PDB file of C-alpha atoms in Angstrom:
ATOM      1  CA  MET A   1     155.548  50.611 172.628  1.00  0.00           C
ATOM      2  CA  LYS A   2     151.857  50.497 171.431  1.00  0.00           C
ATOM      3  CA  LYS A   3     151.395  54.078 173.993  1.00  0.00           C
ATOM      4  CA  PHE A   4     154.167  55.315 172.008  1.00  0.00           C
ATOM      5  CA  ILE A   5     152.777  54.168 168.565  1.00  0.00           C
ATOM      6  CA  PHE A   6     149.326  55.484 169.407  1.00  0.00           C
ATOM      7  CA  ALA A   7     151.239  58.799 171.311  1.00  0.00           C
ATOM      8  CA  LEU A   8     152.424  59.048 167.899  1.00  0.00           C
ATOM      9  CA  MET A   9     149.202  59.122 165.313  1.00  0.00           C
ATOM     10  CA  VAL A  10     147.593  62.024 167.876  1.00  0.00           C
ATOM     11  CA  CYS A  11     150.370  64.039 166.983  1.00  0.00           C
ATOM     12  CA  ALA A  12     149.871  63.440 163.471  1.00  0.00           C
ATOM     13  CA  VAL A  13     146.267  64.207 163.687  1.00  0.00           C
ATOM     14  CA  THR A  14     146.933  67.550 166.299  1.00  0.00           C
ATOM     15  CA  MET A  15     149.277  68.572 163.170  1.00  0.00           C
ATOM     16  CA  SER A  16     147.742  68.099 160.364  1.00  0.00           C
ATOM     17  CA  SER A  17     144.434  69.663 162.420  1.00  0.00           C
ATOM     18  CA  PHE A  18     146.539  72.950 162.317  1.00  0.00           C
ATOM     19  CA  ALA A  19     148.317  72.610 159.014  1.00  0.00           C
ATOM     20  CA  LEU A  20     144.951  72.217 157.888  1.00  0.00           C
ATOM     21  CA  GLY A  21     143.899  75.279 159.484  1.00  0.00           C
ATOM     22  CA  LYS A  22     139.866  75.678 160.253  1.00  0.00           C
ATOM     23  CA  THR A  23     137.042  76.509 158.819  1.00  0.00           C
ATOM     24  CA  LYS A  24     135.750  79.791 159.298  1.00  0.00           C
ATOM     25  CA  VAL A  25     131.483  79.916 158.980  1.00  0.00           C
ATOM     26  CA  LYS A  26     129.726  83.409 159.463  1.00  0.00           C
ATOM     27  CA  ARG A  27     125.694  82.946 158.824  1.00  0.00           C
ATOM     28  CA  VAL A  28     124.205  85.768 157.056  1.00  0.00           C
ATOM     29  CA  GLU A  29     120.302  86.940 156.027  1.00  0.00           C
ATOM     30  CA  SER A  30     118.241  84.709 154.011  1.00  0.00           C
ATOM     31  CA  SER A  31     117.769  87.985 151.822  1.00  0.00           C
ATOM     32  CA  ALA A  32     121.227  88.888 151.324  1.00  0.00           C
ATOM     33  CA  ILE A  33     123.130  88.942 148.267  1.00  0.00           C
ATOM     34  CA  THR A  34     125.657  86.511 147.566  1.00  0.00           C
ATOM     35  CA  ASP A  35     127.066  86.102 144.197  1.00  0.00           C
ATOM     36  CA  LEU A  36     130.210  84.271 144.257  1.00  0.00           C
ATOM     37  CA  ASP A  37     130.407  82.653 141.299  1.00  0.00           C
ATOM     38  CA  GLY A  38     128.215  84.425 138.382  1.00  0.00           C
ATOM     39  CA  TYR A  39     126.449  81.371 138.131  1.00  0.00           C
ATOM     40  CA  TRP A  40     122.323  80.813 139.164  1.00  0.00           C
ATOM     41  CA  ASN A  41     122.020  81.177 142.916  1.00  0.00           C
ATOM     42  CA  ASP A  42     118.971  81.505 145.254  1.00  0.00           C
ATOM     43  CA  THR A  43     118.777  85.401 145.361  1.00  0.00           C
ATOM     44  CA  ASP A  44     117.900  84.443 141.327  1.00  0.00           C
ATOM     45  CA  VAL A  45     115.093  82.039 142.419  1.00  0.00           C
ATOM     46  CA  ARG A  46     113.615  85.166 144.975  1.00  0.00           C
ATOM     47  CA  ILE A  47     113.524  87.444 142.019  1.00  0.00           C
ATOM     48  CA  VAL A  48     112.218  85.407 139.128  1.00  0.00           C
ATOM     49  CA  CYS A  49     109.368  83.360 141.149  1.00  0.00           C
ATOM     50  CA  ASP A  50     107.908  86.824 142.930  1.00  0.00           C
ATOM     51  CA  SER A  51     107.849  88.441 139.407  1.00  0.00           C
ATOM     52  CA  LEU A  52     106.374  85.850 138.024  1.00  0.00           C
ATOM     53  CA  ILE A  53     103.739  84.625 140.766  1.00  0.00           C
ATOM     54  CA  ASP A  54     102.562  87.863 141.055  1.00  0.00           C
ATOM     55  CA  GLU A  55     101.604  88.225 137.577  1.00  0.00           C
ATOM     56  CA  CYS A  56     100.545  84.559 137.536  1.00  0.00           C
ATOM     57  CA  VAL A  57      97.546  85.488 140.254  1.00  0.00           C
ATOM     58  CA  ASN A  58      97.090  88.386 139.241  1.00  0.00           C
ATOM     59  CA  SER A  59      95.970  86.898 135.213  1.00  0.00           C
ATOM     60  CA  PRO A  60      92.213  87.726 134.908  1.00  0.00           C
ATOM     61  CA  ARG A  61      92.201  84.488 132.787  1.00  0.00           C
ATOM     62  CA  ILE A  62      92.525  82.448 136.379  1.00  0.00           C
ATOM     63  CA  ALA A  63      89.913  84.669 137.461  1.00  0.00           C
ATOM     64  CA  LYS A  64      87.016  84.111 135.324  1.00  0.00           C
ATOM     65  CA  PHE A  65      87.548  80.737 135.225  1.00  0.00           C
ATOM     66  CA  GLU A  66      86.816  80.643 139.418  1.00  0.00           C
ATOM     67  CA  GLU A  67      83.741  82.908 138.203  1.00  0.00           C
ATOM     68  CA  GLU A  68      82.171  80.712 135.722  1.00  0.00           C
ATOM     69  CA  ASN A  69      82.822  77.817 138.085  1.00  0.00           C
ATOM     70  CA  GLY A  70      81.977  78.406 141.559  1.00  0.00           C
ATOM     71  CA  ARG A  71      85.712  77.587 142.662  1.00  0.00           C
ATOM     72  CA  PRO A  72      89.599  78.040 142.208  1.00  0.00           C
ATOM     73  CA  GLY A  73      90.957  76.032 139.855  1.00  0.00           C
ATOM     74  CA  LEU A  74      92.987  72.751 140.646  1.00  0.00           C
ATOM     75  CA  VAL A  75      97.122  72.613 139.329  1.00  0.00           C
ATOM     76  CA  ILE A  76      99.307  69.969 139.183  1.00  0.00           C
ATOM     77  CA  VAL A  77     103.162  70.880 139.027  1.00  0.00           C
ATOM     78  CA  GLY A  78     104.857  69.640 135.745  1.00  0.00           C
ATOM     79  CA  LYS A  79     108.675  70.238 134.861  1.00  0.00           C
ATOM     80  CA  ILE A  80     110.541  73.479 135.544  1.00  0.00           C
ATOM     81  CA  VAL A  81     113.352  72.021 132.300  1.00  0.00           C
ATOM     82  CA  ASN A  82     117.394  73.093 132.641  1.00  0.00           C
ATOM     83  CA  ASP A  83     118.167  74.472 129.513  1.00  0.00           C
ATOM     84  CA  CYS A  84     121.224  76.228 130.338  1.00  0.00           C
ATOM     85  CA  ASP A  85     124.823  75.145 130.199  1.00  0.00           C
ATOM     86  CA  GLU A  86     125.229  74.673 134.189  1.00  0.00           C
ATOM     87  CA  LYS A  87     123.132  72.462 136.796  1.00  0.00           C
ATOM     88  CA  ILE A  88     120.310  74.507 138.196  1.00  0.00           C
ATOM     89  CA  ASP A  89     118.203  73.025 140.337  1.00  0.00           C
ATOM     90  CA  THR A  90     115.186  73.664 139.147  1.00  0.00           C
ATOM     91  CA  SER A  91     112.965  71.241 141.877  1.00  0.00           C
ATOM     92  CA  ILE A  92     113.604  74.201 143.988  1.00  0.00           C
ATOM     93  CA  ILE A  93     111.959  76.673 141.462  1.00  0.00           C
ATOM     94  CA  GLU A  94     108.849  74.117 141.393  1.00  0.00           C
ATOM     95  CA  LYS A  95     107.919  74.206 144.702  1.00  0.00           C
ATOM     96  CA  LYS A  96     108.439  78.365 145.409  1.00  0.00           C
ATOM     97  CA  LEU A  97     106.199  78.802 143.064  1.00  0.00           C
ATOM     98  CA  ARG A  98     103.299  75.415 143.892  1.00  0.00           C
ATOM     99  CA  SER A  99     103.864  76.561 147.749  1.00  0.00           C
ATOM    100  CA  ALA A 100     103.735  81.377 146.573  1.00  0.00           C
ATOM    101  CA  ILE A 101     100.486  80.394 144.241  1.00  0.00           C
ATOM    102  CA  ILE A 102      98.523  78.254 147.039  1.00  0.00           C
ATOM    103  CA  ASN A 103      99.434  80.881 149.681  1.00  0.00           C
ATOM    104  CA  SER A 104      97.447  83.623 147.999  1.00  0.00           C
ATOM    105  CA  GLY A 105      94.756  81.359 147.559  1.00  0.00           C
ATOM    106  CA  VAL A 106      93.927  82.141 143.838  1.00  0.00           C
ATOM    107  CA  LEU A 107      94.576  78.560 142.769  1.00  0.00           C
ATOM    108  CA  GLU A 108      94.991  75.480 145.247  1.00  0.00           C
ATOM    109  CA  PHE A 109      96.819  72.166 143.905  1.00  0.00           C
ATOM    110  CA  VAL A 110      96.889  68.754 143.629  1.00  0.00           C
ATOM    111  CA  VAL A 111     100.279  66.313 144.416  1.00  0.00           C
ATOM    112  CA  SER A 112     102.720  65.257 141.819  1.00  0.00           C
ATOM    113  CA  LYS A 113     102.985  61.718 140.174  1.00  0.00           C
ATOM    114  CA  ASP A 114     105.159  60.373 142.637  1.00  0.00           C
ATOM    115  CA  GLU A 115     103.611  62.243 145.617  1.00  0.00           C
ATOM    116  CA  ARG A 116     100.249  60.593 144.987  1.00  0.00           C
ATOM    117  CA  ALA A 117     101.519  57.356 144.446  1.00  0.00           C
ATOM    118  CA  GLN A 118     102.659  57.519 148.107  1.00  0.00           C
ATOM    119  CA  LEU A 119      99.149  59.005 149.312  1.00  0.00           C
ATOM    120  CA  ARG A 120      97.462  55.968 146.925  1.00  0.00           C
ATOM    121  CA  ASP A 121      99.959  53.205 148.916  1.00  0.00           C
ATOM    122  CA  GLU A 122      98.306  54.680 152.057  1.00  0.00           C
ATOM    123  CA  LYS A 123      94.822  54.013 150.595  1.00  0.00           C
ATOM    124  CA  MET A 124      95.658  50.653 150.099  1.00  0.00           C
ATOM    125  CA  ASP A 125      97.430  50.100 153.579  1.00  0.00           C
ATOM    126  CA  GLN A 126      94.091  51.927 155.009  1.00  0.00           C
ATOM    127  CA  GLU A 127      91.851  49.615 153.535  1.00  0.00           C
ATOM    128  CA  GLN A 128      93.421  46.449 155.030  1.00  0.00           C
ATOM    129  CA  HIS A 129      93.789  47.553 158.582  1.00  0.00           C
ATOM    130  CA  ALA A 130      92.125  51.048 159.192  1.00  0.00           C
ATOM    131  CA  SER A 131      88.098  50.999 160.800  1.00  0.00           C
ATOM    132  CA  LEU A 132      85.874  51.605 158.346  1.00  0.00           C
ATOM    133  CA  ASP A 133      84.662  55.170 159.085  1.00  0.00           C
ATOM    134  CA  THR A 134      88.506  56.428 158.817  1.00  0.00           C
ATOM    135  CA  ALA A 135      90.135  54.545 155.746  1.00  0.00           C
ATOM    136  CA  LYS A 136      90.124  56.904 152.624  1.00  0.00           C
ATOM    137  CA  SER A 137      88.572  56.056 149.419  1.00  0.00           C
ATOM    138  CA  MET A 138      90.681  54.605 146.297  1.00  0.00           C
ATOM    139  CA  ASP A 139      88.269  56.927 144.209  1.00  0.00           C
ATOM    140  CA  ASN A 140      87.932  60.767 145.362  1.00  0.00           C
ATOM    141  CA  GLU A 141      90.973  61.859 144.115  1.00  0.00           C
ATOM    142  CA  ALA A 142      90.248  65.519 142.571  1.00  0.00           C
ATOM    143  CA  GLY A 143      91.547  65.998 138.789  1.00  0.00           C
ATOM    144  CA  ALA A 144      93.612  68.811 138.137  1.00  0.00           C
ATOM    145  CA  ASP A 145      92.036  71.664 136.083  1.00  0.00           C
ATOM    146  CA  PHE A 146      95.974  73.094 134.864  1.00  0.00           C
ATOM    147  CA  MET A 147      99.165  72.344 134.851  1.00  0.00           C
ATOM    148  CA  LEU A 148     102.067  74.382 135.237  1.00  0.00           C
ATOM    149  CA  THR A 149     105.143  73.700 133.290  1.00  0.00           C
ATOM    150  CA  GLY A 150     107.894  75.503 131.646  1.00  0.00           C
ATOM    151  CA  SER A 151     111.570  75.771 131.616  1.00  0.00           C
ATOM    152  CA  VAL A 152     115.587  78.112 132.058  1.00  0.00           C
ATOM    153  CA  LYS A 153     117.708  78.797 129.715  1.00  0.00           C
ATOM    154  CA  SER A 154     120.301  81.127 129.479  1.00  0.00           C
ATOM    155  CA  ILE A 155     122.678  83.301 126.679  1.00  0.00           C
ATOM    156  CA  VAL A 156     126.269  83.429 127.750  1.00  0.00           C
ATOM    157  CA  GLN A 157     128.617  86.338 125.960  1.00  0.00           C
ATOM    158  CA  LYS A 158     132.326  85.898 126.268  1.00  0.00           C
ATOM    159  CA  GLU A 159     134.913  88.160 125.536  1.00  0.00           C
ATOM    160  CA  GLY A 160     138.450  87.472 126.954  1.00  0.00           C
ATOM    161  CA  LYS A 161     138.080  87.794 130.437  1.00  0.00           C
ATOM    162  CA  TYR A 162     134.915  89.401 130.376  1.00  0.00           C
ATOM    163  CA  GLY A 163     130.978  87.867 129.911  1.00  0.00           C
ATOM    164  CA  VAL A 164     127.881  88.358 130.294  1.00  0.00           C
ATOM    165  CA  ARG A 165     125.128  85.646 131.580  1.00  0.00           C
ATOM    166  CA  THR A 166     121.812  86.426 131.287  1.00  0.00           C
ATOM    167  CA  TYR A 167     118.699  83.939 132.400  1.00  0.00           C
ATOM    168  CA  PHE A 168     115.252  83.942 130.878  1.00  0.00           C
ATOM    169  CA  VAL A 169     112.498  81.908 132.671  1.00  0.00           C
ATOM    170  CA  ASN A 170     109.380  80.801 131.213  1.00  0.00           C
ATOM    171  CA  VAL A 171     106.526  79.542 132.298  1.00  0.00           C
ATOM    172  CA  VAL A 172     103.177  78.794 130.936  1.00  0.00           C
ATOM    173  CA  LEU A 173     100.158  77.334 132.773  1.00  0.00           C
ATOM    174  CA  SER A 174      98.122  75.387 130.472  1.00  0.00           C
ATOM    175  CA  SER A 175      94.360  73.635 130.612  1.00  0.00           C
ATOM    176  CA  ILE A 176      95.013  69.893 130.830  1.00  0.00           C
ATOM    177  CA  GLU A 177      91.238  69.148 128.666  1.00  0.00           C
ATOM    178  CA  THR A 178      91.730  71.682 125.681  1.00  0.00           C
ATOM    179  CA  ASN A 179      95.083  72.271 126.023  1.00  0.00           C
ATOM    180  CA  ARG A 180      95.040  75.779 125.977  1.00  0.00           C
ATOM    181  CA  ILE A 181      97.519  78.299 127.763  1.00  0.00           C
ATOM    182  CA  ILE A 182      95.570  80.094 130.587  1.00  0.00           C
ATOM    183  CA  TRP A 183      98.169  82.114 131.521  1.00  0.00           C
ATOM    184  CA  GLN A 184     102.225  82.732 130.001  1.00  0.00           C
ATOM    185  CA  GLY A 185     104.235  84.966 132.424  1.00  0.00           C
ATOM    186  CA  GLU A 186     108.434  84.934 130.991  1.00  0.00           C
ATOM    187  CA  ASN A 187     111.406  87.138 133.509  1.00  0.00           C
ATOM    188  CA  ASP A 188     114.237  88.258 131.487  1.00  0.00           C
ATOM    189  CA  GLU A 189     115.462  90.452 134.386  1.00  0.00           C
ATOM    190  CA  ILE A 190     118.807  88.872 135.609  1.00  0.00           C
ATOM    191  CA  LYS A 191     121.751  89.635 133.582  1.00  0.00           C
ATOM    192  CA  LYS A 192     125.554  89.170 135.244  1.00  0.00           C
ATOM    193  CA  GLU A 193     128.698  90.379 133.969  1.00  0.00           C
ATOM    194  CA  ILE A 194     131.622  88.408 134.855  1.00  0.00           C
ATOM    195  CA  LYS A 195     135.110  89.674 135.420  1.00  0.00           C
ATOM    196  CA  ASN A 196     137.820  86.849 135.851  1.00  0.00           C
ATOM    197  CA  GLN A 197     140.428  88.329 137.806  1.00  0.00           C
ATOM    198  CA  LYS A 198     144.121  86.150 137.632  1.00  0.00           C
ATOM    199  CA  LYS A 199     145.011  84.762 140.476  1.00  0.00           C
ATOM    200  CA  LYS A 200     147.820  86.326 142.145  1.00  0.00           C
TER     201      LYS A 200
END
């Protein structure tokens, strides 16, 4: 009887898998444009960040800072705020901007507040357990000269089944000591016309 019940269960699972069908997955190039619903996506991140990074690393004020101080400016990433009506993970923008600007060699970055807490925990642990010649000092951190902040905003226009969605990404590099804006960039290139198709 137990064998019969087990056989029925196996049959039911097999039939349900056939009924649901198989999921098909196709890999695409990371640079391929995939815009399925008209909302913010990876292509938008790439377009916006590439243009803003280019503006930032070529800023004459940033070059002037290095000339006057004999070193690149040190930057900490603040918040890129999402002011849109949709969910956008702005940490992706923050990390992409940081990576590209670091790799340009024009500016250097210090870690974020959360990352600093982890590093300080490690240094406290080293004080207890590491040898004197390898333990790192608690009071030798580099202070940031600038903070990178910004926002993502959108304007949505709708009429019937048509819609237009425009994104505005603004990024600001500010002096921590003086609160002066050293550089500001804005990208408004992302504009999408969306047509809602009726379901058949």
